[in-house]
Amino acid sequence: MDQSRVTEIKKFGLKARGRSELLKHLNGESLQSGQTIIAKCYECMGYYADGRCSCQIKDCPLWSWMPYRDVETE
């Protein structure tokens, strides 16, 4: 387990979809595919430290499952 990342997430990471899943992954627990996707979005978005918002990276293969994507901009 990468304790420094866990500490960073707990200190700076917003409580948002994907947080608990990423922490489970870092603790070596198994995730289902949907949990894996939202954990990756959480990580990619810098733990949503700037707020829960869409990444706006529509050519990302995970865009369809991005938890906070703006549906109106599709």
mmCIF file of C-alpha atoms in Angstrom:
data_model
loop_
_atom_site.group_PDB
_atom_site.id
_atom_site.type_symbol
_atom_site.label_atom_id
_atom_site.label_comp_id
_atom_site.label_asym_id
_atom_site.label_seq_id
_atom_site.Cartn_x
_atom_site.Cartn_y
_atom_site.Cartn_z
ATOM 1 C CA MET A 1 0.000 0.000 0.000
ATOM 2 C CA ASP A 2 1.201 3.483 -0.855
ATOM 3 C CA GLN A 3 0.577 5.175 2.498
ATOM 4 C CA SER A 4 1.679 8.597 1.233
ATOM 5 C CA ARG A 5 -1.038 8.546 -1.468
ATOM 6 C CA VAL A 6 -3.650 7.420 1.066
ATOM 7 C CA THR A 7 -2.641 10.267 3.374
ATOM 8 C CA GLU A 8 -2.745 12.749 0.478
ATOM 9 C CA ILE A 9 -6.225 11.607 -0.562
ATOM 10 C CA LYS A 10 -7.547 11.819 2.981
ATOM 11 C CA LYS A 11 -6.042 15.281 3.455
ATOM 12 C CA PHE A 12 -6.765 16.951 0.098
ATOM 13 C CA GLY A 13 -9.248 14.728 -1.704
ATOM 14 C CA LEU A 14 -12.836 15.854 -1.825
ATOM 15 C CA LYS A 15 -15.423 13.371 -0.615
ATOM 16 C CA ALA A 16 -16.781 12.471 -4.032
ATOM 17 C CA ARG A 17 -17.647 9.446 -6.123
ATOM 18 C CA GLY A 18 -14.549 7.317 -6.537
ATOM 19 C CA ARG A 19 -12.775 8.273 -3.319
ATOM 20 C CA SER A 20 -13.663 5.202 -1.300
ATOM 21 C CA GLU A 21 -13.075 2.981 -4.326
ATOM 22 C CA LEU A 22 -9.579 4.396 -4.892
ATOM 23 C CA LEU A 23 -8.755 3.963 -1.207
ATOM 24 C CA LYS A 24 -9.960 0.342 -1.367
ATOM 25 C CA HIS A 25 -7.736 -0.254 -4.402
ATOM 26 C CA LEU A 26 -4.723 1.267 -2.654
ATOM 27 C CA ASN A 27 -5.416 -1.030 0.310
ATOM 28 C CA GLY A 28 -5.232 -4.040 -2.014
ATOM 29 C CA GLU A 29 -8.950 -4.770 -2.122
ATOM 30 C CA SER A 30 -10.666 -5.980 -5.282
ATOM 31 C CA LEU A 31 -13.002 -3.676 -7.184
ATOM 32 C CA GLN A 32 -15.758 -4.355 -9.675
ATOM 33 C CA SER A 33 -15.376 -2.779 -13.118
ATOM 34 C CA GLY A 34 -17.708 0.164 -12.396
ATOM 35 C CA GLN A 35 -15.858 0.901 -9.183
ATOM 36 C CA THR A 36 -12.564 0.797 -11.050
ATOM 37 C CA ILE A 37 -13.785 3.372 -13.559
ATOM 38 C CA ILE A 38 -14.949 5.907 -10.994
ATOM 39 C CA ALA A 39 -11.764 5.364 -8.954
ATOM 40 C CA LYS A 40 -9.688 6.174 -12.028
ATOM 41 C CA CYS A 41 -11.744 9.308 -12.742
ATOM 42 C CA TYR A 42 -11.236 10.384 -9.118
ATOM 43 C CA GLU A 43 -7.487 9.890 -9.447
ATOM 44 C CA CYS A 44 -7.259 11.536 -12.876
ATOM 45 C CA MET A 45 -9.194 14.586 -11.650
ATOM 46 C CA GLY A 46 -6.674 15.198 -8.867
ATOM 47 C CA TYR A 47 -9.045 13.836 -6.209
ATOM 48 C CA TYR A 48 -11.579 16.521 -7.192
ATOM 49 C CA ALA A 49 -9.598 18.926 -5.000
ATOM 50 C CA ASP A 50 -11.007 21.828 -7.065
ATOM 51 C CA GLY A 51 -14.569 20.548 -6.787
ATOM 52 C CA ARG A 52 -16.881 17.981 -8.349
ATOM 53 C CA CYS A 53 -16.886 18.826 -12.021
ATOM 54 C CA SER A 54 -16.527 17.247 -15.424
ATOM 55 C CA CYS A 55 -13.102 16.689 -16.894
ATOM 56 C CA GLN A 56 -14.346 17.723 -20.343
ATOM 57 C CA ILE A 57 -11.995 15.160 -21.964
ATOM 58 C CA LYS A 58 -14.568 13.725 -24.314
ATOM 59 C CA ASP A 59 -12.092 11.548 -26.210
ATOM 60 C CA CYS A 60 -11.152 9.693 -23.006
ATOM 61 C CA PRO A 61 -12.320 6.063 -23.224
ATOM 62 C CA LEU A 62 -13.939 6.444 -19.790
ATOM 63 C CA TRP A 63 -15.866 9.639 -20.635
ATOM 64 C CA SER A 64 -19.219 7.817 -20.868
ATOM 65 C CA TRP A 65 -18.877 6.768 -17.233
ATOM 66 C CA MET A 66 -17.362 9.978 -15.835
ATOM 67 C CA PRO A 67 -19.395 10.570 -12.652
ATOM 68 C CA TYR A 68 -19.661 14.356 -12.977
ATOM 69 C CA ARG A 69 -19.716 14.782 -16.744
ATOM 70 C CA ASP A 70 -21.922 17.525 -18.042
ATOM 71 C CA VAL A 71 -24.619 15.698 -19.995
ATOM 72 C CA GLU A 72 -25.738 18.931 -21.706
ATOM 73 C CA THR A 73 -22.373 19.348 -23.486
ATOM 74 C CA GLU A 74 -22.448 16.008 -25.298
#
